[in-house]
Amino acid sequence: MAGMGDIKKGLCINFNDDIYKVIEFLHVKPGKGPAFVRTKLKSLTSGKVVDNTFSAGSKIEDVRVITRKYQYLYDDDHGFHFMNNDDFSQIYIDKNLIENSQFMKAGEEVMIILKEEDETPLSAELPASVIMEVIEAEPGVKGNTATNALKNAVIETGAKVLVPLFIEVGEKIKINTDDGSYIERVKE
């Protein structure tokens, strides 16, 4: 059992007969009344996000999880297939359990969260940033570089991102996987 003070980002808990992961939290100590914690919880089985407030003294049943590196192999109509590089075993994860899956490319390593007691896959976490090649981009307008103007581009996985006007087709860019934003151009 975990207490209110143990709540932190990434903690997995049993809540409403489901397994949730804390994605945001805020400890609040009002001047009047007891302290509480506002949380945003994401279901690891359905992907649904709920808001919940835990009051002072609440006991939370935490779920023991383990994380392992897996290599992304391919996807089909239902989900994604990954391989453990240590023993070459393969696992499958449903599409709605992975956020921002449009930034995964074959061969890339991701961290898979598994329930410790039976090693059931719960979700996958992409690296903080990925390097992708631009396969399609609108031409930049000459002389329009005084402002931080952006244009649409399509990367090798088919995802659309906003990039600065100077980015051309064939260039590699670094992308933040949390929000899909452009970070920088990558020189090779």
Short mmCIF file of N, CA and C in Angstrom, two decimals:
data_model
loop_
_atom_site.label_atom_id
_atom_site.label_comp_id
_atom_site.label_asym_id
_atom_site.label_seq_id
_atom_site.Cartn_x
_atom_site.Cartn_y
_atom_site.Cartn_z
N MET A 1 0.84 -1.19 0.00
CA MET A 1 0.00 0.00 0.00
C MET A 1 0.88 1.25 0.00
N ALA A 2 0.44 2.19 -0.78
CA ALA A 2 1.15 3.46 -0.87
C ALA A 2 0.29 4.54 -0.23
N GLY A 3 0.94 5.54 0.31
CA GLY A 3 0.22 6.66 0.89
C GLY A 3 0.13 7.82 -0.09
N MET A 4 -0.53 8.87 0.35
CA MET A 4 -0.70 10.05 -0.50
C MET A 4 0.64 10.68 -0.87
N GLY A 5 1.61 10.61 0.02
CA GLY A 5 2.92 11.19 -0.24
C GLY A 5 3.76 10.40 -1.24
N ASP A 6 3.35 9.16 -1.53
CA ASP A 6 4.09 8.32 -2.47
C ASP A 6 3.66 8.53 -3.92
N ILE A 7 2.62 9.31 -4.13
CA ILE A 7 2.13 9.52 -5.50
C ILE A 7 3.14 10.34 -6.28
N LYS A 8 3.55 9.79 -7.42
CA LYS A 8 4.48 10.49 -8.30
C LYS A 8 4.20 10.04 -9.73
N LYS A 9 4.74 10.78 -10.68
CA LYS A 9 4.53 10.46 -12.09
C LYS A 9 5.13 9.10 -12.39
N GLY A 10 4.35 8.26 -13.08
CA GLY A 10 4.82 6.92 -13.45
C GLY A 10 4.37 5.83 -12.50
N LEU A 11 3.82 6.18 -11.33
CA LEU A 11 3.36 5.18 -10.37
C LEU A 11 2.16 4.44 -10.94
N CYS A 12 2.17 3.12 -10.88
CA CYS A 12 1.03 2.31 -11.33
C CYS A 12 0.24 1.86 -10.12
N ILE A 13 -1.09 2.05 -10.17
CA ILE A 13 -1.96 1.73 -9.03
C ILE A 13 -3.18 0.96 -9.48
N ASN A 14 -3.78 0.21 -8.52
CA ASN A 14 -5.09 -0.40 -8.74
C ASN A 14 -6.11 0.64 -8.32
N PHE A 15 -7.03 0.96 -9.23
CA PHE A 15 -8.04 1.98 -8.96
C PHE A 15 -9.28 1.62 -9.76
N ASN A 16 -10.42 1.55 -9.11
CA ASN A 16 -11.69 1.20 -9.76
C ASN A 16 -11.58 -0.10 -10.56
N ASP A 17 -11.00 -1.12 -9.98
CA ASP A 17 -10.85 -2.44 -10.60
C ASP A 17 -10.10 -2.41 -11.92
N ASP A 18 -9.14 -1.52 -12.05
CA ASP A 18 -8.33 -1.41 -13.25
C ASP A 18 -6.93 -0.96 -12.84
N ILE A 19 -5.97 -1.07 -13.74
CA ILE A 19 -4.62 -0.62 -13.46
C ILE A 19 -4.42 0.73 -14.15
N TYR A 20 -4.05 1.73 -13.36
CA TYR A 20 -3.84 3.08 -13.87
C TYR A 20 -2.40 3.51 -13.60
N LYS A 21 -1.92 4.39 -14.47
CA LYS A 21 -0.61 4.98 -14.30
C LYS A 21 -0.79 6.47 -14.07
N VAL A 22 -0.10 7.02 -13.08
CA VAL A 22 -0.17 8.45 -12.78
C VAL A 22 0.62 9.19 -13.86
N ILE A 23 -0.08 10.08 -14.61
CA ILE A 23 0.62 10.85 -15.65
C ILE A 23 0.82 12.30 -15.24
N GLU A 24 0.00 12.78 -14.29
CA GLU A 24 0.18 14.12 -13.73
C GLU A 24 -0.29 14.10 -12.29
N PHE A 25 0.34 14.90 -11.44
CA PHE A 25 -0.13 15.01 -10.06
C PHE A 25 0.22 16.38 -9.52
N LEU A 26 -0.54 16.80 -8.52
CA LEU A 26 -0.30 18.08 -7.87
C LEU A 26 -0.69 17.96 -6.41
N HIS A 27 0.29 18.09 -5.51
CA HIS A 27 0.02 18.08 -4.07
C HIS A 27 -0.52 19.46 -3.70
N VAL A 28 -1.67 19.53 -3.05
CA VAL A 28 -2.30 20.79 -2.67
C VAL A 28 -2.43 20.83 -1.15
N LYS A 29 -1.91 21.88 -0.54
CA LYS A 29 -2.04 22.09 0.90
C LYS A 29 -2.77 23.40 1.11
N PRO A 30 -4.10 23.35 1.15
CA PRO A 30 -4.84 24.60 1.33
C PRO A 30 -4.62 25.17 2.73
N GLY A 31 -4.86 26.44 2.90
CA GLY A 31 -4.70 27.07 4.20
C GLY A 31 -5.73 26.55 5.20
N LYS A 32 -6.85 26.12 4.70
CA LYS A 32 -7.92 25.63 5.56
C LYS A 32 -8.28 24.22 5.09
N GLY A 33 -8.30 23.28 5.98
CA GLY A 33 -8.68 21.92 5.62
C GLY A 33 -7.48 21.04 5.34
N PRO A 34 -7.74 19.74 5.12
CA PRO A 34 -6.64 18.79 4.91
C PRO A 34 -6.04 18.89 3.51
N ALA A 35 -4.82 18.39 3.39
CA ALA A 35 -4.13 18.36 2.09
C ALA A 35 -4.75 17.29 1.20
N PHE A 36 -4.55 17.44 -0.10
CA PHE A 36 -5.03 16.43 -1.05
C PHE A 36 -4.13 16.43 -2.27
N VAL A 37 -4.30 15.41 -3.10
CA VAL A 37 -3.50 15.28 -4.32
C VAL A 37 -4.44 15.16 -5.51
N ARG A 38 -4.30 16.10 -6.46
CA ARG A 38 -5.05 16.01 -7.71
C ARG A 38 -4.21 15.21 -8.69
N THR A 39 -4.83 14.21 -9.32
CA THR A 39 -4.08 13.37 -10.25
C THR A 39 -4.81 13.23 -11.58
N LYS A 40 -4.04 12.94 -12.59
CA LYS A 40 -4.56 12.54 -13.89
C LYS A 40 -4.04 11.13 -14.08
N LEU A 41 -4.95 10.18 -14.22
CA LEU A 41 -4.60 8.77 -14.30
C LEU A 41 -4.94 8.23 -15.68
N LYS A 42 -4.06 7.39 -16.22
CA LYS A 42 -4.32 6.77 -17.52
C LYS A 42 -4.45 5.27 -17.32
N SER A 43 -5.56 4.71 -17.81
CA SER A 43 -5.77 3.27 -17.72
C SER A 43 -4.78 2.56 -18.63
N LEU A 44 -4.09 1.56 -18.09
CA LEU A 44 -3.13 0.82 -18.89
C LEU A 44 -3.81 -0.28 -19.71
N THR A 45 -5.10 -0.52 -19.47
CA THR A 45 -5.80 -1.54 -20.24
C THR A 45 -6.66 -0.95 -21.35
N SER A 46 -7.22 0.25 -21.11
CA SER A 46 -8.08 0.85 -22.13
C SER A 46 -7.52 2.14 -22.73
N GLY A 47 -6.54 2.75 -22.06
CA GLY A 47 -5.98 4.01 -22.54
C GLY A 47 -6.77 5.23 -22.11
N LYS A 48 -7.89 5.04 -21.41
CA LYS A 48 -8.75 6.14 -20.97
C LYS A 48 -8.06 6.95 -19.87
N VAL A 49 -8.20 8.27 -19.93
CA VAL A 49 -7.60 9.16 -18.94
C VAL A 49 -8.70 9.72 -18.04
N VAL A 50 -8.49 9.62 -16.72
CA VAL A 50 -9.47 10.14 -15.76
C VAL A 50 -8.77 11.06 -14.76
N ASP A 51 -9.53 12.01 -14.22
CA ASP A 51 -9.04 12.88 -13.16
C ASP A 51 -9.55 12.35 -11.84
N ASN A 52 -8.71 12.36 -10.82
CA ASN A 52 -9.14 11.91 -9.50
C ASN A 52 -8.39 12.70 -8.44
N THR A 53 -9.07 12.92 -7.32
CA THR A 53 -8.47 13.61 -6.19
C THR A 53 -8.39 12.65 -5.02
N PHE A 54 -7.19 12.48 -4.48
CA PHE A 54 -6.98 11.63 -3.31
C PHE A 54 -6.85 12.54 -2.10
N SER A 55 -7.65 12.29 -1.07
CA SER A 55 -7.61 13.12 0.13
C SER A 55 -6.52 12.62 1.07
N ALA A 56 -6.21 13.44 2.07
CA ALA A 56 -5.17 13.10 3.04
C ALA A 56 -5.53 11.79 3.74
N GLY A 57 -4.55 10.94 3.92
CA GLY A 57 -4.78 9.67 4.60
C GLY A 57 -5.26 8.56 3.69
N SER A 58 -5.47 8.84 2.41
CA SER A 58 -5.91 7.80 1.49
C SER A 58 -4.83 6.76 1.32
N LYS A 59 -5.23 5.51 1.27
CA LYS A 59 -4.30 4.41 1.00
C LYS A 59 -4.54 3.97 -0.43
N ILE A 60 -3.46 3.81 -1.17
CA ILE A 60 -3.53 3.46 -2.58
C ILE A 60 -2.81 2.14 -2.77
N GLU A 61 -3.45 1.21 -3.48
CA GLU A 61 -2.83 -0.07 -3.76
C GLU A 61 -1.97 0.07 -5.01
N ASP A 62 -0.65 0.03 -4.82
CA ASP A 62 0.24 0.17 -5.97
C ASP A 62 0.46 -1.19 -6.63
N VAL A 63 0.75 -1.17 -7.90
CA VAL A 63 0.97 -2.39 -8.67
C VAL A 63 2.45 -2.45 -8.99
N ARG A 64 3.05 -3.57 -8.73
CA ARG A 64 4.48 -3.74 -9.02
C ARG A 64 4.64 -4.03 -10.50
N VAL A 65 5.46 -3.22 -11.15
CA VAL A 65 5.71 -3.37 -12.58
C VAL A 65 7.21 -3.45 -12.84
N ILE A 66 7.55 -4.04 -13.97
CA ILE A 66 8.93 -4.08 -14.40
C ILE A 66 8.99 -3.50 -15.82
N THR A 67 10.10 -2.92 -16.17
CA THR A 67 10.26 -2.40 -17.53
C THR A 67 11.42 -3.13 -18.19
N ARG A 68 11.21 -3.43 -19.47
CA ARG A 68 12.25 -4.10 -20.25
C ARG A 68 12.33 -3.45 -21.62
N LYS A 69 13.54 -3.49 -22.19
CA LYS A 69 13.72 -2.98 -23.55
C LYS A 69 13.26 -4.03 -24.55
N TYR A 70 12.44 -3.59 -25.49
CA TYR A 70 12.00 -4.45 -26.58
C TYR A 70 12.22 -3.71 -27.88
N GLN A 71 12.39 -4.45 -28.95
CA GLN A 71 12.56 -3.87 -30.28
C GLN A 71 11.24 -3.95 -31.02
N TYR A 72 10.82 -2.81 -31.57
CA TYR A 72 9.58 -2.77 -32.35
C TYR A 72 9.80 -3.47 -33.68
N LEU A 73 8.94 -4.46 -33.98
CA LEU A 73 9.07 -5.22 -35.22
C LEU A 73 8.13 -4.71 -36.31
N TYR A 74 6.83 -4.79 -36.06
CA TYR A 74 5.84 -4.39 -37.06
C TYR A 74 4.49 -4.22 -36.39
N ASP A 75 3.53 -3.65 -37.14
CA ASP A 75 2.17 -3.53 -36.63
C ASP A 75 1.22 -4.18 -37.63
N ASP A 76 0.05 -4.56 -37.13
CA ASP A 76 -1.01 -5.08 -37.98
C ASP A 76 -2.30 -4.34 -37.64
N ASP A 77 -3.43 -4.85 -38.05
CA ASP A 77 -4.71 -4.15 -37.84
C ASP A 77 -5.06 -3.97 -36.37
N HIS A 78 -4.55 -4.82 -35.51
CA HIS A 78 -4.96 -4.81 -34.11
C HIS A 78 -3.95 -4.18 -33.17
N GLY A 79 -2.67 -4.27 -33.49
CA GLY A 79 -1.69 -3.73 -32.56
C GLY A 79 -0.26 -3.85 -33.06
N PHE A 80 0.66 -3.82 -32.09
CA PHE A 80 2.09 -3.78 -32.38
C PHE A 80 2.79 -5.02 -31.84
N HIS A 81 3.81 -5.46 -32.56
CA HIS A 81 4.58 -6.64 -32.18
C HIS A 81 6.01 -6.20 -31.84
N PHE A 82 6.49 -6.72 -30.69
CA PHE A 82 7.81 -6.36 -30.19
C PHE A 82 8.60 -7.63 -29.89
N MET A 83 9.94 -7.51 -29.90
CA MET A 83 10.81 -8.65 -29.60
C MET A 83 11.79 -8.27 -28.49
N ASN A 84 11.94 -9.18 -27.54
CA ASN A 84 12.93 -9.03 -26.48
C ASN A 84 14.28 -9.40 -27.08
N ASN A 85 15.25 -8.49 -27.02
CA ASN A 85 16.56 -8.75 -27.62
C ASN A 85 17.40 -9.76 -26.84
N ASP A 86 17.04 -10.04 -25.59
CA ASP A 86 17.81 -10.99 -24.79
C ASP A 86 17.46 -12.43 -25.12
N ASP A 87 16.16 -12.74 -25.14
CA ASP A 87 15.76 -14.14 -25.39
C ASP A 87 14.94 -14.32 -26.67
N PHE A 88 14.78 -13.26 -27.44
CA PHE A 88 14.08 -13.26 -28.74
C PHE A 88 12.61 -13.65 -28.65
N SER A 89 12.03 -13.57 -27.46
CA SER A 89 10.59 -13.82 -27.32
C SER A 89 9.84 -12.60 -27.86
N GLN A 90 8.63 -12.82 -28.34
CA GLN A 90 7.85 -11.73 -28.91
C GLN A 90 6.59 -11.51 -28.10
N ILE A 91 6.16 -10.23 -28.01
CA ILE A 91 4.91 -9.89 -27.36
C ILE A 91 4.11 -8.97 -28.26
N TYR A 92 2.84 -8.88 -27.96
CA TYR A 92 1.90 -8.08 -28.74
C TYR A 92 1.25 -7.08 -27.80
N ILE A 93 1.10 -5.83 -28.26
CA ILE A 93 0.42 -4.80 -27.46
C ILE A 93 -0.64 -4.14 -28.32
N ASP A 94 -1.82 -3.98 -27.75
CA ASP A 94 -2.95 -3.37 -28.45
C ASP A 94 -2.63 -1.93 -28.84
N LYS A 95 -3.20 -1.48 -29.97
CA LYS A 95 -2.91 -0.13 -30.49
C LYS A 95 -3.25 1.00 -29.52
N ASN A 96 -4.37 0.89 -28.79
CA ASN A 96 -4.77 2.01 -27.94
C ASN A 96 -4.00 2.06 -26.61
N LEU A 97 -3.03 1.18 -26.40
CA LEU A 97 -2.23 1.23 -25.18
C LEU A 97 -0.92 2.00 -25.37
N ILE A 98 -0.64 2.44 -26.60
CA ILE A 98 0.61 3.15 -26.87
C ILE A 98 0.31 4.55 -27.37
N GLU A 99 0.78 5.54 -26.63
CA GLU A 99 0.61 6.93 -27.04
C GLU A 99 1.62 7.30 -28.10
N ASN A 100 1.20 8.11 -29.06
CA ASN A 100 2.07 8.64 -30.11
C ASN A 100 2.82 7.53 -30.87
N SER A 101 2.09 6.47 -31.19
CA SER A 101 2.71 5.35 -31.90
C SER A 101 3.13 5.72 -33.32
N GLN A 102 2.65 6.86 -33.82
CA GLN A 102 3.04 7.28 -35.17
C GLN A 102 4.51 7.64 -35.26
N PHE A 103 5.19 7.72 -34.12
CA PHE A 103 6.62 8.04 -34.12
C PHE A 103 7.50 6.81 -33.92
N MET A 104 6.92 5.60 -34.02
CA MET A 104 7.70 4.37 -33.91
C MET A 104 8.05 3.87 -35.31
N LYS A 105 9.31 3.49 -35.50
CA LYS A 105 9.69 2.87 -36.77
C LYS A 105 10.34 1.52 -36.47
N ALA A 106 10.25 0.63 -37.43
CA ALA A 106 10.76 -0.73 -37.25
C ALA A 106 12.22 -0.71 -36.82
N GLY A 107 12.55 -1.57 -35.85
CA GLY A 107 13.91 -1.68 -35.36
C GLY A 107 14.22 -0.78 -34.17
N GLU A 108 13.33 0.14 -33.86
CA GLU A 108 13.55 1.06 -32.75
C GLU A 108 13.28 0.37 -31.41
N GLU A 109 14.06 0.72 -30.40
CA GLU A 109 13.87 0.13 -29.07
C GLU A 109 12.94 1.00 -28.24
N VAL A 110 12.00 0.35 -27.54
CA VAL A 110 11.07 1.03 -26.65
C VAL A 110 11.08 0.29 -25.31
N MET A 111 10.62 0.98 -24.27
CA MET A 111 10.51 0.36 -22.95
C MET A 111 9.09 -0.16 -22.78
N ILE A 112 8.95 -1.44 -22.50
CA ILE A 112 7.64 -2.07 -22.29
C ILE A 112 7.45 -2.23 -20.78
N ILE A 113 6.28 -1.78 -20.30
CA ILE A 113 5.93 -1.93 -18.89
C ILE A 113 5.13 -3.22 -18.74
N LEU A 114 5.63 -4.12 -17.88
CA LEU A 114 4.99 -5.41 -17.65
C LEU A 114 4.55 -5.53 -16.20
N LYS A 115 3.40 -6.15 -15.98
CA LYS A 115 2.94 -6.44 -14.62
C LYS A 115 3.87 -7.51 -14.06
N GLU A 116 4.44 -7.28 -12.87
CA GLU A 116 5.49 -8.15 -12.36
C GLU A 116 5.00 -9.57 -12.07
N GLU A 117 3.80 -9.73 -11.53
CA GLU A 117 3.37 -11.06 -11.11
C GLU A 117 3.16 -12.04 -12.25
N ASP A 118 2.64 -11.60 -13.41
CA ASP A 118 2.42 -12.54 -14.51
C ASP A 118 3.03 -12.07 -15.83
N GLU A 119 3.80 -10.98 -15.79
CA GLU A 119 4.49 -10.41 -16.96
C GLU A 119 3.53 -10.10 -18.11
N THR A 120 2.34 -9.62 -17.78
CA THR A 120 1.39 -9.16 -18.78
C THR A 120 1.83 -7.79 -19.27
N PRO A 121 1.95 -7.57 -20.59
CA PRO A 121 2.33 -6.24 -21.07
C PRO A 121 1.21 -5.23 -20.82
N LEU A 122 1.57 -4.09 -20.24
CA LEU A 122 0.59 -3.05 -19.91
C LEU A 122 0.66 -1.88 -20.89
N SER A 123 1.86 -1.42 -21.20
CA SER A 123 2.00 -0.31 -22.15
C SER A 123 3.45 -0.22 -22.62
N ALA A 124 3.67 0.66 -23.57
CA ALA A 124 5.03 0.88 -24.09
C ALA A 124 5.34 2.36 -24.04
N GLU A 125 6.57 2.68 -23.69
CA GLU A 125 7.01 4.06 -23.62
C GLU A 125 8.07 4.30 -24.68
N LEU A 126 7.81 5.27 -25.54
CA LEU A 126 8.77 5.64 -26.57
C LEU A 126 9.89 6.46 -25.94
N PRO A 127 11.05 6.53 -26.60
CA PRO A 127 12.10 7.42 -26.11
C PRO A 127 11.61 8.87 -26.13
N ALA A 128 12.25 9.75 -25.39
CA ALA A 128 11.82 11.15 -25.32
C ALA A 128 11.85 11.83 -26.68
N SER A 129 12.80 11.43 -27.53
CA SER A 129 12.88 12.01 -28.87
C SER A 129 13.33 10.93 -29.85
N VAL A 130 12.93 11.13 -31.11
CA VAL A 130 13.33 10.21 -32.18
C VAL A 130 13.87 11.02 -33.35
N ILE A 131 14.70 10.37 -34.15
CA ILE A 131 15.24 11.01 -35.36
C ILE A 131 14.55 10.38 -36.56
N MET A 132 13.92 11.21 -37.37
CA MET A 132 13.17 10.74 -38.54
C MET A 132 13.60 11.52 -39.78
N GLU A 133 13.41 10.89 -40.93
CA GLU A 133 13.70 11.55 -42.20
C GLU A 133 12.43 12.18 -42.74
N VAL A 134 12.56 13.38 -43.29
CA VAL A 134 11.43 14.08 -43.90
C VAL A 134 11.26 13.51 -45.31
N ILE A 135 10.06 12.99 -45.62
CA ILE A 135 9.83 12.43 -46.96
C ILE A 135 8.98 13.34 -47.83
N GLU A 136 8.32 14.30 -47.20
CA GLU A 136 7.49 15.22 -47.95
C GLU A 136 7.42 16.54 -47.19
N ALA A 137 7.63 17.64 -47.88
CA ALA A 137 7.56 18.95 -47.24
C ALA A 137 7.15 20.00 -48.26
N GLU A 138 6.36 20.96 -47.79
CA GLU A 138 5.99 22.07 -48.65
C GLU A 138 7.24 22.92 -48.90
N PRO A 139 7.33 23.55 -50.06
CA PRO A 139 8.50 24.40 -50.29
C PRO A 139 8.43 25.65 -49.41
N GLY A 140 9.58 26.08 -48.92
CA GLY A 140 9.64 27.30 -48.11
C GLY A 140 9.56 28.52 -49.00
N VAL A 141 8.92 29.57 -48.51
CA VAL A 141 8.81 30.81 -49.28
C VAL A 141 10.03 31.67 -48.97
N LYS A 142 10.76 32.05 -50.01
CA LYS A 142 11.99 32.84 -49.82
C LYS A 142 11.65 34.20 -49.22
N GLY A 143 12.43 34.60 -48.23
CA GLY A 143 12.23 35.89 -47.60
C GLY A 143 11.23 35.85 -46.45
N ASN A 144 10.68 34.70 -46.16
CA ASN A 144 9.68 34.59 -45.10
C ASN A 144 10.32 33.97 -43.85
N THR A 145 11.55 34.31 -43.55
CA THR A 145 12.26 33.70 -42.43
C THR A 145 12.44 34.64 -41.24
N ALA A 146 11.88 35.82 -41.31
CA ALA A 146 12.04 36.77 -40.21
C ALA A 146 11.25 36.32 -38.98
N THR A 147 10.16 35.63 -39.21
CA THR A 147 9.35 35.13 -38.09
C THR A 147 9.60 33.65 -37.91
N ASN A 148 9.09 33.10 -36.84
CA ASN A 148 9.22 31.66 -36.60
C ASN A 148 8.11 30.92 -37.35
N ALA A 149 8.11 31.07 -38.65
CA ALA A 149 7.08 30.45 -39.48
C ALA A 149 7.32 28.95 -39.58
N LEU A 150 6.25 28.19 -39.61
CA LEU A 150 6.32 26.73 -39.71
C LEU A 150 5.56 26.26 -40.93
N LYS A 151 5.92 25.07 -41.40
CA LYS A 151 5.22 24.45 -42.52
C LYS A 151 4.97 22.99 -42.20
N ASN A 152 4.06 22.36 -42.92
CA ASN A 152 3.75 20.95 -42.74
C ASN A 152 4.81 20.08 -43.41
N ALA A 153 5.12 18.96 -42.75
CA ALA A 153 6.04 17.98 -43.33
C ALA A 153 5.55 16.60 -42.94
N VAL A 154 5.87 15.62 -43.77
CA VAL A 154 5.54 14.22 -43.48
C VAL A 154 6.85 13.49 -43.27
N ILE A 155 6.91 12.73 -42.16
CA ILE A 155 8.13 11.98 -41.86
C ILE A 155 7.98 10.54 -42.34
N GLU A 156 9.05 9.75 -42.20
CA GLU A 156 9.10 8.41 -42.78
C GLU A 156 8.04 7.45 -42.24
N THR A 157 7.47 7.70 -41.08
CA THR A 157 6.42 6.82 -40.56
C THR A 157 5.04 7.24 -41.05
N GLY A 158 4.96 8.35 -41.77
CA GLY A 158 3.69 8.84 -42.29
C GLY A 158 3.05 9.90 -41.41
N ALA A 159 3.65 10.20 -40.26
CA ALA A 159 3.11 11.21 -39.35
C ALA A 159 3.39 12.61 -39.90
N LYS A 160 2.48 13.54 -39.60
CA LYS A 160 2.65 14.93 -40.02
C LYS A 160 3.16 15.74 -38.84
N VAL A 161 4.17 16.57 -39.08
CA VAL A 161 4.73 17.45 -38.06
C VAL A 161 4.93 18.84 -38.65
N LEU A 162 4.95 19.83 -37.77
CA LEU A 162 5.26 21.20 -38.18
C LEU A 162 6.75 21.44 -38.02
N VAL A 163 7.37 21.94 -39.10
CA VAL A 163 8.81 22.17 -39.09
C VAL A 163 9.10 23.58 -39.57
N PRO A 164 10.30 24.13 -39.28
CA PRO A 164 10.66 25.46 -39.80
C PRO A 164 10.75 25.44 -41.33
N LEU A 165 10.68 26.61 -41.93
CA LEU A 165 10.66 26.73 -43.38
C LEU A 165 11.92 26.20 -44.07
N PHE A 166 13.06 26.18 -43.38
CA PHE A 166 14.31 25.77 -44.03
C PHE A 166 14.46 24.25 -44.16
N ILE A 167 13.59 23.46 -43.56
CA ILE A 167 13.68 22.00 -43.64
C ILE A 167 13.23 21.52 -45.02
N GLU A 168 14.05 20.68 -45.64
CA GLU A 168 13.76 20.16 -46.98
C GLU A 168 13.58 18.65 -46.95
N VAL A 169 13.05 18.10 -48.04
CA VAL A 169 12.88 16.65 -48.18
C VAL A 169 14.24 15.97 -48.13
N GLY A 170 14.32 14.86 -47.39
CA GLY A 170 15.56 14.10 -47.28
C GLY A 170 16.37 14.43 -46.04
N GLU A 171 16.06 15.52 -45.38
CA GLU A 171 16.79 15.88 -44.16
C GLU A 171 16.26 15.07 -42.98
N LYS A 172 17.12 14.88 -41.99
CA LYS A 172 16.72 14.18 -40.77
C LYS A 172 16.47 15.23 -39.69
N ILE A 173 15.37 15.00 -38.94
CA ILE A 173 15.01 15.92 -37.86
C ILE A 173 14.77 15.14 -36.58
N LYS A 174 14.97 15.82 -35.46
CA LYS A 174 14.69 15.24 -34.15
C LYS A 174 13.31 15.73 -33.71
N ILE A 175 12.47 14.78 -33.23
CA ILE A 175 11.09 15.09 -32.87
C ILE A 175 10.84 14.67 -31.42
N ASN A 176 10.15 15.53 -30.68
CA ASN A 176 9.72 15.22 -29.31
C ASN A 176 8.54 14.25 -29.41
N THR A 177 8.64 13.05 -28.81
CA THR A 177 7.57 12.06 -28.94
C THR A 177 6.36 12.36 -28.05
N ASP A 178 6.51 13.23 -27.06
CA ASP A 178 5.37 13.55 -26.19
C ASP A 178 4.32 14.37 -26.93
N ASP A 179 4.75 15.40 -27.64
CA ASP A 179 3.78 16.28 -28.29
C ASP A 179 3.97 16.37 -29.81
N GLY A 180 4.93 15.65 -30.36
CA GLY A 180 5.13 15.65 -31.81
C GLY A 180 5.75 16.92 -32.35
N SER A 181 6.42 17.68 -31.51
CA SER A 181 7.00 18.95 -31.95
C SER A 181 8.42 18.76 -32.47
N TYR A 182 8.79 19.62 -33.40
CA TYR A 182 10.15 19.66 -33.97
C TYR A 182 11.12 20.15 -32.91
N ILE A 183 12.29 19.48 -32.79
CA ILE A 183 13.31 19.93 -31.85
C ILE A 183 14.47 20.57 -32.60
N GLU A 184 15.07 19.81 -33.54
CA GLU A 184 16.21 20.34 -34.27
C GLU A 184 16.49 19.52 -35.53
N ARG A 185 17.28 20.11 -36.42
CA ARG A 185 17.76 19.39 -37.61
C ARG A 185 18.97 18.58 -37.18
N VAL A 186 19.09 17.35 -37.70
CA VAL A 186 20.21 16.48 -37.33
C VAL A 186 21.19 16.42 -38.48
N LYS A 187 22.43 16.77 -38.19
CA LYS A 187 23.50 16.68 -39.19
C LYS A 187 24.16 15.32 -39.05
N GLU A 188 24.51 14.72 -40.17
CA GLU A 188 25.17 13.40 -40.11
C GLU A 188 26.61 13.47 -40.50
#
